[in-house]
């Protein structure tokens, strides 16, 4: 679908939706930014977005807004700007340091939060140092997410259909892979079979360790 959208030149229309002021900043633009974030995993789309000066200026202005309460629009803009400008820079600074602040980071969809909180509590009881985002902060935490990944020895990828559908979760998993982190995919529901980008991420990573199936009461 992403490739077809790019072939049909839909990218330019989506860029217009962000740049031009007549498009609704509450109902339209946040959704468009999330679509663009999903498309940015395609190298051609990524290059097109980076080269559009007006678009990049608009995104930076949204991110630098002084609103004390982050809107969905600003959060999505921050996530996209991270992908366009900051991710490659952070990956380039990759070091071979073996010093970690956390043993484990839990990457999960907010829809799976109850089970993930149980996993977190059990890991803490077993003496592990664990980073988890309990506030579902999305784009405003892209820097915090990156820092957590960089400072965690293992990343638990809590795989589910809602995880697969989230561009924010995809951003986390992709960055962890680019950092060559030790990834542990966790099946969140019985019989769930990852597909799409999540299946590719699961299958192709040489750093992938072990897969666990998690059922209620069997953590």
Short mmCIF file of C-alpha atoms in Angstrom, two decimals:
data_model
loop_
_atom_site.label_atom_id
_atom_site.label_comp_id
_atom_site.label_asym_id
_atom_site.label_seq_id
_atom_site.Cartn_x
_atom_site.Cartn_y
_atom_site.Cartn_z
CA UNK A 1 0.00 0.00 0.00
CA UNK A 2 2.80 2.41 0.90
CA UNK A 3 4.59 1.81 -2.39
CA UNK A 4 1.37 2.28 -4.32
CA UNK A 5 0.65 5.59 -2.59
CA UNK A 6 4.10 6.82 -3.54
CA UNK A 7 3.67 5.66 -7.14
CA UNK A 8 0.34 7.50 -7.37
CA UNK A 9 2.06 10.70 -6.21
CA UNK A 10 -0.12 10.81 -3.09
CA UNK A 11 2.88 12.03 -1.14
CA UNK A 12 2.63 15.51 -2.63
CA UNK A 13 -1.03 15.77 -1.65
CA UNK A 14 -0.22 14.71 1.90
CA UNK A 15 2.57 17.30 2.07
CA UNK A 16 0.10 19.99 0.94
CA UNK A 17 -2.24 18.97 3.77
CA UNK A 18 0.48 19.87 6.26
CA UNK A 19 1.84 23.02 4.62
CA UNK A 20 -1.43 24.73 3.64
CA UNK A 21 -3.41 26.42 6.39
CA UNK A 22 -6.89 25.53 5.14
CA UNK A 23 -6.57 21.93 6.31
CA UNK A 24 -7.98 21.29 9.78
CA UNK A 25 -5.15 21.13 12.37
CA UNK A 26 -7.23 18.99 14.73
CA UNK A 27 -9.09 16.54 12.49
CA UNK A 28 -6.88 16.30 9.41
CA UNK A 29 -3.24 17.17 10.01
CA UNK A 30 -2.45 14.77 12.89
CA UNK A 31 -3.76 11.84 10.84
CA UNK A 32 -1.81 12.98 7.78
CA UNK A 33 1.38 13.25 9.84
CA UNK A 34 0.95 9.69 11.09
CA UNK A 35 0.46 8.51 7.50
CA UNK A 36 3.62 10.36 6.50
CA UNK A 37 5.48 8.78 9.43
CA UNK A 38 4.43 5.36 8.16
CA UNK A 39 5.51 6.25 4.62
CA UNK A 40 8.87 7.54 5.85
CA UNK A 41 10.05 3.95 6.31
CA UNK A 42 10.24 3.89 2.51
CA UNK A 43 13.57 5.41 1.44
CA UNK A 44 12.10 7.23 -1.58
CA UNK A 45 9.41 8.84 0.55
CA UNK A 46 11.96 9.69 3.23
CA UNK A 47 14.14 11.46 0.68
CA UNK A 48 11.18 13.36 -0.81
CA UNK A 49 10.10 14.66 2.59
CA UNK A 50 13.61 15.71 3.56
CA UNK A 51 14.11 17.63 0.32
CA UNK A 52 10.89 19.65 0.62
CA UNK A 53 12.10 22.82 2.33
CA UNK A 54 8.64 24.25 3.06
CA UNK A 55 7.48 20.97 4.56
CA UNK A 56 10.53 20.65 6.80
CA UNK A 57 10.13 24.25 7.96
CA UNK A 58 6.48 23.62 8.79
CA UNK A 59 7.31 20.50 10.78
CA UNK A 60 10.01 22.31 12.76
CA UNK A 61 7.61 25.16 13.52
CA UNK A 62 5.03 22.70 14.81
CA UNK A 63 7.60 21.00 17.01
CA UNK A 64 8.87 24.29 18.40
CA UNK A 65 5.39 25.51 19.32
CA UNK A 66 5.31 26.93 22.85
CA UNK A 67 2.07 25.20 23.86
CA UNK A 68 2.44 23.83 27.39
CA UNK A 69 0.05 20.96 26.61
CA UNK A 70 1.20 18.98 23.60
CA UNK A 71 -1.51 18.55 20.99
CA UNK A 72 -1.85 15.42 18.87
CA UNK A 73 -0.59 17.52 15.97
CA UNK A 74 2.59 18.54 17.78
CA UNK A 75 3.22 15.03 19.06
CA UNK A 76 2.93 13.57 15.57
CA UNK A 77 5.18 16.31 14.18
CA UNK A 78 7.85 15.53 16.79
CA UNK A 79 7.75 11.84 15.92
CA UNK A 80 8.10 12.57 12.21
CA UNK A 81 10.90 15.09 12.72
CA UNK A 82 12.77 12.49 14.76
CA UNK A 83 12.51 10.07 11.85
CA UNK A 84 13.55 12.66 9.25
CA UNK A 85 16.43 14.31 11.10
CA UNK A 86 17.44 12.72 14.38
CA UNK A 87 17.34 8.97 13.87
CA UNK A 88 20.20 8.70 11.37
CA UNK A 89 22.31 11.03 13.50
CA UNK A 90 21.70 8.93 16.61
CA UNK A 91 22.49 5.69 14.80
CA UNK A 92 25.71 7.23 13.47
CA UNK A 93 26.82 7.84 17.05
CA UNK A 94 26.52 4.14 17.87
CA UNK A 95 29.28 3.01 20.20
CA UNK A 96 30.40 -0.38 21.44
CA UNK A 97 29.93 0.57 25.06
CA UNK A 98 28.74 -2.31 27.25
CA UNK A 99 27.56 -0.03 30.07
CA UNK A 100 23.76 0.04 30.35
CA UNK A 101 21.46 1.96 32.66
CA UNK A 102 18.64 -0.56 32.23
CA UNK A 103 18.59 -4.31 31.78
CA UNK A 104 15.39 -4.20 29.74
CA UNK A 105 13.18 -1.75 27.87
CA UNK A 106 9.57 -2.76 27.19
CA UNK A 107 8.25 -1.59 23.82
CA UNK A 108 4.48 -2.06 23.67
CA UNK A 109 1.15 -0.86 22.37
CA UNK A 110 -0.99 1.06 24.86
CA UNK A 111 -3.81 -1.43 24.17
CA UNK A 112 -1.65 -4.16 25.72
CA UNK A 113 -0.71 -2.09 28.74
CA UNK A 114 -2.30 -4.26 31.46
CA UNK A 115 -0.32 -7.36 30.55
CA UNK A 116 2.82 -5.28 29.99
CA UNK A 117 2.46 -3.72 33.43
CA UNK A 118 2.28 -7.23 34.92
CA UNK A 119 5.42 -8.20 33.02
CA UNK A 120 7.12 -5.05 34.26
CA UNK A 121 6.20 -5.73 37.87
CA UNK A 122 7.40 -9.33 37.66
CA UNK A 123 10.72 -8.29 36.13
CA UNK A 124 11.22 -5.71 38.88
CA UNK A 125 10.47 -8.38 41.51
CA UNK A 126 13.11 -10.59 39.90
CA UNK A 127 15.70 -7.85 40.27
CA UNK A 128 15.84 -6.41 36.75
CA UNK A 129 16.17 -2.71 36.00
CA UNK A 130 13.36 -1.94 33.54
CA UNK A 131 12.33 1.11 31.49
CA UNK A 132 8.68 1.35 30.48
CA UNK A 133 6.56 4.28 29.30
CA UNK A 134 3.41 4.14 31.42
CA UNK A 135 2.01 7.43 30.11
CA UNK A 136 1.71 6.63 26.40
CA UNK A 137 3.43 9.92 25.55
CA UNK A 138 3.90 9.20 21.83
CA UNK A 139 5.80 11.80 19.81
CA UNK A 140 6.86 13.92 22.76
CA UNK A 141 8.96 11.02 24.00
CA UNK A 142 10.85 10.18 20.83
CA UNK A 143 14.03 11.48 22.43
CA UNK A 144 13.21 9.66 25.68
CA UNK A 145 12.44 6.51 23.71
CA UNK A 146 15.76 6.74 21.90
CA UNK A 147 17.63 7.30 25.15
CA UNK A 148 15.89 4.31 26.75
CA UNK A 149 16.79 2.07 23.81
CA UNK A 150 20.39 3.25 23.83
CA UNK A 151 20.66 2.57 27.56
CA UNK A 152 18.97 -0.85 27.65
CA UNK A 153 20.73 -4.15 27.13
CA UNK A 154 17.59 -5.93 25.90
CA UNK A 155 14.43 -4.66 24.19
CA UNK A 156 11.18 -6.57 24.64
CA UNK A 157 9.07 -6.18 21.50
CA UNK A 158 5.52 -6.89 22.69
CA UNK A 159 3.99 -8.11 19.46
CA UNK A 160 0.28 -7.78 18.78
CA UNK A 161 -1.96 -6.50 16.02
CA UNK A 162 -2.25 -3.08 17.68
CA UNK A 163 1.55 -2.93 18.01
CA UNK A 164 1.87 -3.66 14.30
CA UNK A 165 -0.66 -0.95 13.41
CA UNK A 166 1.08 1.77 15.45
CA UNK A 167 3.61 3.89 13.56
CA UNK A 168 5.05 4.92 16.93
CA UNK A 169 5.70 1.30 17.87
CA UNK A 170 7.20 0.70 14.45
CA UNK A 171 9.51 3.67 15.01
CA UNK A 172 10.70 2.18 18.30
CA UNK A 173 11.28 -1.28 16.85
CA UNK A 174 13.04 0.10 13.78
CA UNK A 175 15.36 2.29 15.83
CA UNK A 176 16.20 -0.60 18.15
CA UNK A 177 17.07 -2.70 15.09
CA UNK A 178 19.18 0.06 13.58
CA UNK A 179 21.02 0.31 16.89
CA UNK A 180 21.68 -3.46 16.67
CA UNK A 181 20.07 -4.01 20.04
CA UNK A 182 19.32 -7.42 21.51
CA UNK A 183 15.63 -7.84 20.66
CA UNK A 184 13.26 -10.29 22.34
CA UNK A 185 9.88 -10.60 20.54
CA UNK A 186 7.01 -11.33 22.90
CA UNK A 187 3.76 -12.84 21.62
CA UNK A 188 1.03 -11.03 23.54
CA UNK A 189 -1.93 -13.25 22.66
CA UNK A 190 -2.30 -17.01 22.10
CA UNK A 191 -1.87 -18.05 18.46
CA UNK A 192 -0.97 -14.54 17.30
CA UNK A 193 1.11 -14.64 14.12
CA UNK A 194 2.95 -11.40 13.30
CA UNK A 195 2.67 -10.25 9.72
CA UNK A 196 3.48 -7.18 7.64
CA UNK A 197 6.47 -5.16 8.82
CA UNK A 198 6.35 -6.87 12.21
CA UNK A 199 6.83 -10.33 10.69
CA UNK A 200 9.76 -9.03 8.65
CA UNK A 201 11.32 -7.42 11.71
CA UNK A 202 10.88 -10.65 13.66
CA UNK A 203 12.27 -12.95 10.98
CA UNK A 204 15.25 -11.03 9.66
CA UNK A 205 17.09 -9.89 12.77
CA UNK A 206 20.32 -11.65 13.61
CA UNK A 207 20.13 -10.13 17.12
CA UNK A 208 16.74 -11.72 17.81
CA UNK A 209 17.05 -13.86 20.90
CA UNK A 210 14.10 -15.91 22.15
CA UNK A 211 10.35 -15.85 21.57
CA UNK A 212 7.94 -16.29 24.43
CA UNK A 213 4.19 -16.83 24.41
CA UNK A 214 2.47 -14.96 27.23
CA UNK A 215 -0.87 -16.11 28.56
CA UNK A 216 -2.94 -14.80 31.46
CA UNK A 217 -1.58 -16.21 34.69
CA UNK A 218 1.53 -17.67 33.04
CA UNK A 219 4.00 -14.82 33.17
#
